[in-house]
Amino acid sequence: MTDLLQSALQPRSVAIIGASDNIHKIGGRPIDYMRRFGYQGSIYPINPSKSSIQGLPCYAGLRDLPEVPELALIAVGADKAVDSVAACADLGVRSAVIIASGFGETGAAGKDMEAHMLQRAQRSGMRLFGPNTQGLANFGSGTIAGFSTMFTEVPPLDGPIGIISQSGGMSAMTYGLLRGQGLGVRHVHATGNEADVTVGEMALAVAHDPDIQLLLLYLENIANPDMLAQAAAYARARDLPIVAVKAGRTQDGQRAASSHTGSLANEDRTVDAFFRQHGIWRAQDPHEQVRAAGAYLKGWRPAGQRLVVISNSGASCVMGADTASDHQLPLAQLAPATQQALGDKLPGFATTDNPIDITAALLSNSGLFGDVLPAIAQDPSADLIFINIPVAGAGYNVAQFAKDTAAFERQTGKPVAVAAWQTNIAEVFKQHGVLTYANEQEAIGVLAQVAKHHQLLQQAAPARPAQAAQSPALLPPHSGPFLSEVQSLDLLAQHGIATVKTLLCTSASEVADAFAELGGQVVIKACSAAIPHKSEHGLVAVNVQDQAHAMALFEQFSAKMQAMGVQADGVIVAAKHKGQHEFMVGAKMDPVFGPVVVLGDGGKYVEALQDCAVLMPPFSVQEAQAALAQLHIAPLLGGVRGEPALDTNALCAIAEQVGALLIAANGRIASLDLNPVMVSANGAVVVDALVECAPGV
Amino acid sequence: MTDLLQSALQPRSVAIIGASDNIHKIGGRPIDYMRRFGYQGSIYPINPSKSSIQGLPCYAGLRDLPEVPELALIAVGADKAVDSVAACADLGVRSAVIIASGFGETGAAGKDMEAHMLQRAQRSGMRLFGPNTQGLANFGSGTIAGFSTMFTEVPPLDGPIGIISQSGGMSAMTYGLLRGQGLGVRHVHATGNEADVTVGEMALAVAHDPDIQLLLLYLENIANPDMLAQAAAYARARDLPIVAVKAGRTQDGQRAASSHTGSLANEDRTVDAFFRQHGIWRAQDPHEQVRAAGAYLKGWRPAGQRLVVISNSGASCVMGADTASDHQLPLAQLAPATQQALGDKLPGFATTDNPIDITAALLSNSGLFGDVLPAIAQDPSADLIFINIPVAGAGYNVAQFAKDTAAFERQTGKPVAVAAWQTNIAEVFKQHGVLTYANEQEAIGVLAQVAKHHQLLQQAAPARPAQAAQSPALLPPHSGPFLSEVQSLDLLAQHGIATVKTLLCTSASEVADAFAELGGQVVIKACSAAIPHKSEHGLVAVNVQDQAHAMALFEQFSAKMQAMGVQADGVIVAAKHKGQHEFMVGAKMDPVFGPVVVLGDGGKYVEALQDCAVLMPPFSVQEAQAALAQLHIAPLLGGVRGEPALDTNALCAIAEQVGALLIAANGRIASLDLNPVMVSANGAVVVDALVECAPGV
């Protein structure tokens, strides 16, 4: 499969259907580009009304070519494109790029046309790119099967970056931004409607190009997460970072995306969880994506995330510290020896603590950077270095600062970023190969990104468990979509999850016995798979302290269920379990991403407050702990007001087990809702649970 | 006072103490600057070892001058500066700028020296700027009593912007960034240690300059909020927007600020509340501050905050919608007539809904902007216009787009911002006077800022009530710092705040009567001003349902208080009040800002969860409502899961009354803590309260 894609990126021959002599037209530009950008294979213009195009022999039709082209670029309108695809498929063309719009993005009829075209291609094993795409460009091979005007605006330079985008506009903009930074770009591919080849499959192909050191993706919807996960796993194994933009982050954005591409919306927190699980860094937009590109190409391996801030302005030290906090980077606590060394070098009124304010003394002593940086180099707590130069110019020996900074970076391998808004100052640092940014938000943001992305990739991806063979015992018999509460709790207990002690009673006398067994305070609930939300029907009594009352409730609930005409399993008597805090653990099969676990604050306001984190199983207890630490209620976890710390390990273990259960169920469970899960200082217990089975199971 | 400051900004004569022939030295640069930048008054260099400096007659000392200079720029070291200040004061100099470092920022000895210098100046009515300052610069009068190298790096241009900064570095950087945008700047003043004149007083002075249309402030601490408030009120009255950076937003930043200036930290949420109350927009850093400058100078008065997004790229439409959500701008719902008009103009596959994707058809039809914008102009819901051009270049008639955009802006007065990262594209729009930004985050951020700042300034600032004459009846007698619970609740009740029904009992039989009066379920608490936190001592029983139990608790609590050796008022029997949600209302005297009110989620985790908003009284119920809407628990306010909406008006009225009470107390109340305030569908009732009196009251 990757071979096929690679052959589409460096084919021995390309036919252009709808070729034009006009190098500004869609059918003319790719020919011009390929000749200018060094394509070494055969170019076959096809146009029935011309004998030569741009100085090349032109052919009337596909069948007139001297050989079967490996790649066809179809640069004709939608209707003709369908016919061309058929002709290509018949001839044995291996890949075709369809530029035309007017397919799936326009509605049902267009979708049908697109599906039909795909079928036609698949019958002969031909792969399709697009339709509705700006096409492919590989500046390594000179294969430009696309028409972006940006390659004229900003001349190409082959380099270690690959761009793969569902949007042609964004692939062009990202290319332009990178080139504007002076970075070389090899791959610029737009996948358009993705009738066949997706960003994920393209990413896997490009990841096989050994020269590529950074992959940038732009997505508006993720239809095939497995392929993208496969690409991420391959890239991770060969140490190739992926930074992705997934637009449509918000409701308004998703609405706009659906009218742009007609695609279904992905739940955004699930997208975050998916990217995190696969070590893909999510950038907000292409600007943020491109901003960090230079830093990735440095190949830094930061040992930690502790930042050192150095400036010749006290105010910039203050704002550097603020910005470090914004990006959740701790300031490095410099060792006493470092501070001593700094004190020896800096004037008396400078700060030797971090942030290091070398003050305007820099104006009179140009060696200060060269003096200060070696002291920092020795300090084991200095993981990341940020230098802020808000004011310099005539009188400052900027070349010396830049030289000293570059030497420090070379010798220590520590990530360094400089903020210098004055372009003449920034230019000097750039000439010495030091990364510079317009301000501290950008510079520190980039340092935070590379450090945190590195950490994310260091975490071993938990192995996905082999999907369990369907165990007949897994799901008990059930008539509707839901298991009853007793069945739901039993299922959890069978999988090793602690549940509250619960007795199912089918008579008042059984209730009396259960009350006696469970002690002075119990919860009584109706039990029927047909009533998943019992409390809404007044079928829960939470604080029953009296045996006679318990028995009366049996009669009352039984009568009510009978009146509702539902099949009743009986009445549950459950031990009253008092934990310190109520949590919830949910899990569901996402239609795109599959098993997804939600972990958060529990109780009756779960839906309203949404204080929860999304995790993609399998995940480790540590990852669940990290997710808990981001919740609004996180400050309570360690114990406050004299309360002991909560046993979040037990809670996270339940979340992990629920994820494993959903995977093992192999599609037969649609969702699980454990709420509340009572967590105390020792342990976590599921008090109520509802399991929803997949339709037809 | 403002007259005095204005005379310091356009004095008839300036003496430079420590004048130098070298125009790169601190004592030489201001003379060079004043002569180059058009200062019309007399310049008197003072240096005992020279007879002329930079071609001007030089004087040995102040007393040798032909007249008393209005302003003295003291450009000598700290020790000599103290003497120079004394000499200036003796001679009747009206203002002095002290450049030297080595004063308050270095510690206690420096602080003493600074205070002594200030006293000396005040004795003769002379005003001080600095010490530790880069000085003052007024490009309107050419008075440059400062030495920033930035005026050489970026040539000045007089214009409608004033910069006032505690940091010289930030004043220079902000000046440079504005000039880099081509904007003119008149005032660039650094206040340094603010021994005397503060940013606030300087802002008031500069606000009196009728040519100034935008004031930019940089602060690391606010020591004198009243003066800043006065400046803000004056500016607001003359329609002059103020945008302030207050660095030290975070703990790390505050620590860095305190080692930079030795100043006390301001509580950051209180700073936010202060700025909001006074209509000052808070920017994160000088870059953000400068970014919006051009938009302020347009003088736009947006009717609302509904955004229209227009792009030639579908992906940019998606990201525009995402970014609008990031900035809490709703997308305008275009009227059917508008959509009809757009449909007539745009190709069939374009979107006529907002965001408006005019598609790459722009390449072949350059008139599309001119076609689309008039339709938007008619739509009453289109408050703000954002145009995103991620890809253009050869073949696009950018000049036409820019001309059409400028015409639209001129004709409608609606705010328009363009994102165009390609500098050649941006340049064309700029030439037509249209604001352009590198990306949608910046462009939409600026539109959001001007719209929301306009809205903030439209809200009538609530009149500060005249401080009440000290009413002898206000605070009951108390021995320690706290009032007892009964006294606290009584005080609130006297001020019209609803409190829970509470009976103070001094015998078991009174408890029995109280139990009978209040009904079947009561709360029993010990009452002693010496035990402000009763529950920590086990002196609260929340759920007493039995008269005998109530009487027993009286004996138990009384014995315990006796054992603790504290003065006991008795035991409280309170009606058990069940609201729908527990809130808290707190208030305290901030050492800098005075009365501050905190409103938020209540209960026992108040301190841990910090789900609260800070408001500066006096504020309106509407402002309190807006603050509530930002809380984590905001989704509960309207009623969820079948619950009715909470009576937040009653809650906000309590917060307003508590603020008024704290103001009226005129410093005698240190803090109030109302927690919980039980809020239901009808009303809000204070269930527990603790009033702390100011020391010595």
PDB file of N, CA, C and O in Angstrom, chain B residues 240-275:
ATOM      1  N   LEU B 240     -11.546  58.715  25.758  1.00  0.00           N
ATOM      2  CA  LEU B 240     -10.159  58.313  25.498  1.00  0.00           C
ATOM      3  C   LEU B 240      -9.946  56.912  26.064  1.00  0.00           C
ATOM      4  O   LEU B 240      -9.945  56.727  27.275  1.00  0.00           O
ATOM      5  N   PRO B 241      -9.808  55.896  25.208  1.00  0.00           N
ATOM      6  CA  PRO B 241      -9.642  54.531  25.740  1.00  0.00           C
ATOM      7  C   PRO B 241      -8.267  54.326  26.380  1.00  0.00           C
ATOM      8  O   PRO B 241      -7.271  54.895  25.926  1.00  0.00           O
ATOM      9  N   ILE B 242      -8.246  53.528  27.426  1.00  0.00           N
ATOM     10  CA  ILE B 242      -6.992  53.158  28.097  1.00  0.00           C
ATOM     11  C   ILE B 242      -6.829  51.651  28.008  1.00  0.00           C
ATOM     12  O   ILE B 242      -7.751  50.899  28.336  1.00  0.00           O
ATOM     13  N   VAL B 243      -5.674  51.214  27.555  1.00  0.00           N
ATOM     14  CA  VAL B 243      -5.343  49.794  27.530  1.00  0.00           C
ATOM     15  C   VAL B 243      -4.107  49.614  28.409  1.00  0.00           C
ATOM     16  O   VAL B 243      -3.086  50.259  28.189  1.00  0.00           O
ATOM     17  N   ALA B 244      -4.225  48.741  29.407  1.00  0.00           N
ATOM     18  CA  ALA B 244      -3.133  48.592  30.369  1.00  0.00           C
ATOM     19  C   ALA B 244      -2.596  47.172  30.378  1.00  0.00           C
ATOM     20  O   ALA B 244      -3.342  46.210  30.264  1.00  0.00           O
ATOM     21  N   VAL B 245      -1.287  47.059  30.521  1.00  0.00           N
ATOM     22  CA  VAL B 245      -0.651  45.775  30.850  1.00  0.00           C
ATOM     23  C   VAL B 245      -0.303  45.832  32.327  1.00  0.00           C
ATOM     24  O   VAL B 245       0.306  46.799  32.785  1.00  0.00           O
ATOM     25  N   LYS B 246      -0.738  44.835  33.071  1.00  0.00           N
ATOM     26  CA  LYS B 246      -0.281  44.706  34.458  1.00  0.00           C
ATOM     27  C   LYS B 246       0.476  43.389  34.513  1.00  0.00           C
ATOM     28  O   LYS B 246      -0.126  42.310  34.506  1.00  0.00           O
ATOM     29  N   ALA B 247       1.811  43.486  34.497  1.00  0.00           N
ATOM     30  CA  ALA B 247       2.630  42.276  34.545  1.00  0.00           C
ATOM     31  C   ALA B 247       2.698  41.768  35.982  1.00  0.00           C
ATOM     32  O   ALA B 247       2.322  42.470  36.919  1.00  0.00           O
ATOM     33  N   GLY B 248       3.197  40.549  36.119  1.00  0.00           N
ATOM     34  CA  GLY B 248       3.112  39.902  37.424  1.00  0.00           C
ATOM     35  C   GLY B 248       1.703  39.342  37.598  1.00  0.00           C
ATOM     36  O   GLY B 248       1.098  39.474  38.641  1.00  0.00           O
ATOM     37  N   ARG B 249       1.186  38.717  36.515  1.00  0.00           N
ATOM     38  CA  ARG B 249      -0.158  38.133  36.547  1.00  0.00           C
ATOM     39  C   ARG B 249      -0.185  36.848  37.361  1.00  0.00           C
ATOM     40  O   ARG B 249      -1.220  36.449  37.869  1.00  0.00           O
ATOM     41  N   THR B 250       0.956  36.159  37.403  1.00  0.00           N
ATOM     42  CA  THR B 250       1.020  34.837  38.018  1.00  0.00           C
ATOM     43  C   THR B 250       1.928  34.902  39.245  1.00  0.00           C
ATOM     44  O   THR B 250       2.618  35.889  39.477  1.00  0.00           O
ATOM     45  N   GLN B 251       1.945  33.827  40.013  1.00  0.00           N
ATOM     46  CA  GLN B 251       2.807  33.802  41.197  1.00  0.00           C
ATOM     47  C   GLN B 251       4.269  33.971  40.822  1.00  0.00           C
ATOM     48  O   GLN B 251       4.993  34.757  41.444  1.00  0.00           O
ATOM     49  N   ASP B 252       4.700  33.235  39.801  1.00  0.00           N
ATOM     50  CA  ASP B 252       6.099  33.357  39.379  1.00  0.00           C
ATOM     51  C   ASP B 252       6.384  34.779  38.902  1.00  0.00           C
ATOM     52  O   ASP B 252       7.442  35.339  39.184  1.00  0.00           O
ATOM     53  N   GLY B 253       5.444  35.348  38.162  1.00  0.00           N
ATOM     54  CA  GLY B 253       5.628  36.706  37.666  1.00  0.00           C
ATOM     55  C   GLY B 253       5.662  37.717  38.805  1.00  0.00           C
ATOM     56  O   GLY B 253       6.456  38.661  38.781  1.00  0.00           O
ATOM     57  N   GLN B 254       4.820  37.504  39.819  1.00  0.00           N
ATOM     58  CA  GLN B 254       4.816  38.430  40.950  1.00  0.00           C
ATOM     59  C   GLN B 254       6.133  38.358  41.715  1.00  0.00           C
ATOM     60  O   GLN B 254       6.657  39.374  42.176  1.00  0.00           O
ATOM     61  N   ARG B 255       6.667  37.144  41.831  1.00  0.00           N
ATOM     62  CA  ARG B 255       7.942  36.991  42.528  1.00  0.00           C
ATOM     63  C   ARG B 255       9.040  37.739  41.748  1.00  0.00           C
ATOM     64  O   ARG B 255       9.856  38.457  42.328  1.00  0.00           O
ATOM     65  N   ALA B 256       9.015  37.585  40.418  1.00  0.00           N
ATOM     66  CA  ALA B 256      10.011  38.290  39.601  1.00  0.00           C
ATOM     67  C   ALA B 256       9.818  39.801  39.710  1.00  0.00           C
ATOM     68  O   ALA B 256      10.783  40.555  39.787  1.00  0.00           O
ATOM     69  N   ALA B 257       8.556  40.255  39.744  1.00  0.00           N
ATOM     70  CA  ALA B 257       8.291  41.696  39.837  1.00  0.00           C
ATOM     71  C   ALA B 257       8.796  42.235  41.159  1.00  0.00           C
ATOM     72  O   ALA B 257       9.349  43.336  41.235  1.00  0.00           O
ATOM     73  N   SER B 258       8.637  41.452  42.210  1.00  0.00           N
ATOM     74  CA  SER B 258       9.054  41.981  43.501  1.00  0.00           C
ATOM     75  C   SER B 258      10.566  42.065  43.560  1.00  0.00           C
ATOM     76  O   SER B 258      11.115  42.971  44.174  1.00  0.00           O
ATOM     77  N   SER B 259      11.290  41.172  42.846  1.00  0.00           N
ATOM     78  CA  SER B 259      12.744  41.347  42.858  1.00  0.00           C
ATOM     79  C   SER B 259      13.174  42.401  41.833  1.00  0.00           C
ATOM     80  O   SER B 259      14.271  42.914  41.892  1.00  0.00           O
ATOM     81  N   HIS B 260      12.288  42.755  40.912  1.00  0.00           N
ATOM     82  CA  HIS B 260      12.605  43.817  39.948  1.00  0.00           C
ATOM     83  C   HIS B 260      12.435  45.191  40.586  1.00  0.00           C
ATOM     84  O   HIS B 260      13.278  46.058  40.452  1.00  0.00           O
ATOM     85  N   THR B 261      11.338  45.389  41.279  1.00  0.00           N
ATOM     86  CA  THR B 261      11.037  46.729  41.783  1.00  0.00           C
ATOM     87  C   THR B 261      10.890  46.778  43.297  1.00  0.00           C
ATOM     88  O   THR B 261      10.732  47.851  43.860  1.00  0.00           O
ATOM     89  N   GLY B 262      10.945  45.609  43.954  1.00  0.00           N
ATOM     90  CA  GLY B 262      10.762  45.593  45.400  1.00  0.00           C
ATOM     91  C   GLY B 262       9.336  45.899  45.828  1.00  0.00           C
ATOM     92  O   GLY B 262       9.059  46.137  46.997  1.00  0.00           O
ATOM     93  N   SER B 263       8.404  45.881  44.862  1.00  0.00           N
ATOM     94  CA  SER B 263       7.043  46.295  45.192  1.00  0.00           C
ATOM     95  C   SER B 263       6.215  45.132  45.715  1.00  0.00           C
ATOM     96  O   SER B 263       6.526  43.969  45.477  1.00  0.00           O
ATOM     97  N   LEU B 264       5.157  45.466  46.434  1.00  0.00           N
ATOM     98  CA  LEU B 264       4.232  44.447  46.936  1.00  0.00           C
ATOM     99  C   LEU B 264       3.381  43.924  45.793  1.00  0.00           C
ATOM    100  O   LEU B 264       3.074  44.652  44.854  1.00  0.00           O
ATOM    101  N   ALA B 265       2.986  42.678  45.904  1.00  0.00           N
ATOM    102  CA  ALA B 265       2.158  42.088  44.856  1.00  0.00           C
ATOM    103  C   ALA B 265       0.707  42.536  45.019  1.00  0.00           C
ATOM    104  O   ALA B 265       0.216  42.674  46.127  1.00  0.00           O
ATOM    105  N   ASN B 266       0.040  42.779  43.885  1.00  0.00           N
ATOM    106  CA  ASN B 266      -1.412  42.964  43.895  1.00  0.00           C
ATOM    107  C   ASN B 266      -2.058  41.627  43.604  1.00  0.00           C
ATOM    108  O   ASN B 266      -1.563  40.865  42.772  1.00  0.00           O
ATOM    109  N   GLU B 267      -3.188  41.351  44.262  1.00  0.00           N
ATOM    110  CA  GLU B 267      -3.933  40.126  43.964  1.00  0.00           C
ATOM    111  C   GLU B 267      -4.485  40.270  42.542  1.00  0.00           C
ATOM    112  O   GLU B 267      -5.155  41.252  42.226  1.00  0.00           O
ATOM    113  N   ASP B 268      -4.199  39.300  41.675  1.00  0.00           N
ATOM    114  CA  ASP B 268      -4.419  39.537  40.253  1.00  0.00           C
ATOM    115  C   ASP B 268      -5.900  39.653  39.872  1.00  0.00           C
ATOM    116  O   ASP B 268      -6.257  40.453  39.009  1.00  0.00           O
ATOM    117  N   ARG B 269      -6.750  38.870  40.520  1.00  0.00           N
ATOM    118  CA  ARG B 269      -8.166  38.981  40.175  1.00  0.00           C
ATOM    119  C   ARG B 269      -8.738  40.314  40.645  1.00  0.00           C
ATOM    120  O   ARG B 269      -9.710  40.820  40.074  1.00  0.00           O
ATOM    121  N   THR B 270      -8.127  40.867  41.685  1.00  0.00           N
ATOM    122  CA  THR B 270      -8.555  42.185  42.138  1.00  0.00           C
ATOM    123  C   THR B 270      -8.142  43.251  41.128  1.00  0.00           C
ATOM    124  O   THR B 270      -8.890  44.204  40.871  1.00  0.00           O
ATOM    125  N   VAL B 271      -6.961  43.067  40.541  1.00  0.00           N
ATOM    126  CA  VAL B 271      -6.531  43.981  39.479  1.00  0.00           C
ATOM    127  C   VAL B 271      -7.529  43.939  38.326  1.00  0.00           C
ATOM    128  O   VAL B 271      -7.965  44.982  37.818  1.00  0.00           O
ATOM    129  N   ASP B 272      -7.924  42.731  37.937  1.00  0.00           N
ATOM    130  CA  ASP B 272      -8.929  42.586  36.868  1.00  0.00           C
ATOM    131  C   ASP B 272     -10.203  43.353  37.213  1.00  0.00           C
ATOM    132  O   ASP B 272     -10.768  44.055  36.374  1.00  0.00           O
ATOM    133  N   ALA B 273     -10.666  43.155  38.439  1.00  0.00           N
ATOM    134  CA  ALA B 273     -11.918  43.790  38.857  1.00  0.00           C
ATOM    135  C   ALA B 273     -11.771  45.308  38.850  1.00  0.00           C
ATOM    136  O   ALA B 273     -12.686  46.032  38.433  1.00  0.00           O
ATOM    137  N   PHE B 274     -10.620  45.787  39.277  1.00  0.00           N
ATOM    138  CA  PHE B 274     -10.368  47.224  39.302  1.00  0.00           C
ATOM    139  C   PHE B 274     -10.396  47.804  37.883  1.00  0.00           C
ATOM    140  O   PHE B 274     -11.068  48.798  37.597  1.00  0.00           O
ATOM    141  N   PHE B 275      -9.670  47.151  36.979  1.00  0.00           N
ATOM    142  CA  PHE B 275      -9.648  47.627  35.591  1.00  0.00           C
ATOM    143  C   PHE B 275     -11.065  47.620  34.998  1.00  0.00           C
ATOM    144  O   PHE B 275     -11.473  48.560  34.324  1.00  0.00           O
TER     145      PHE B 275
END
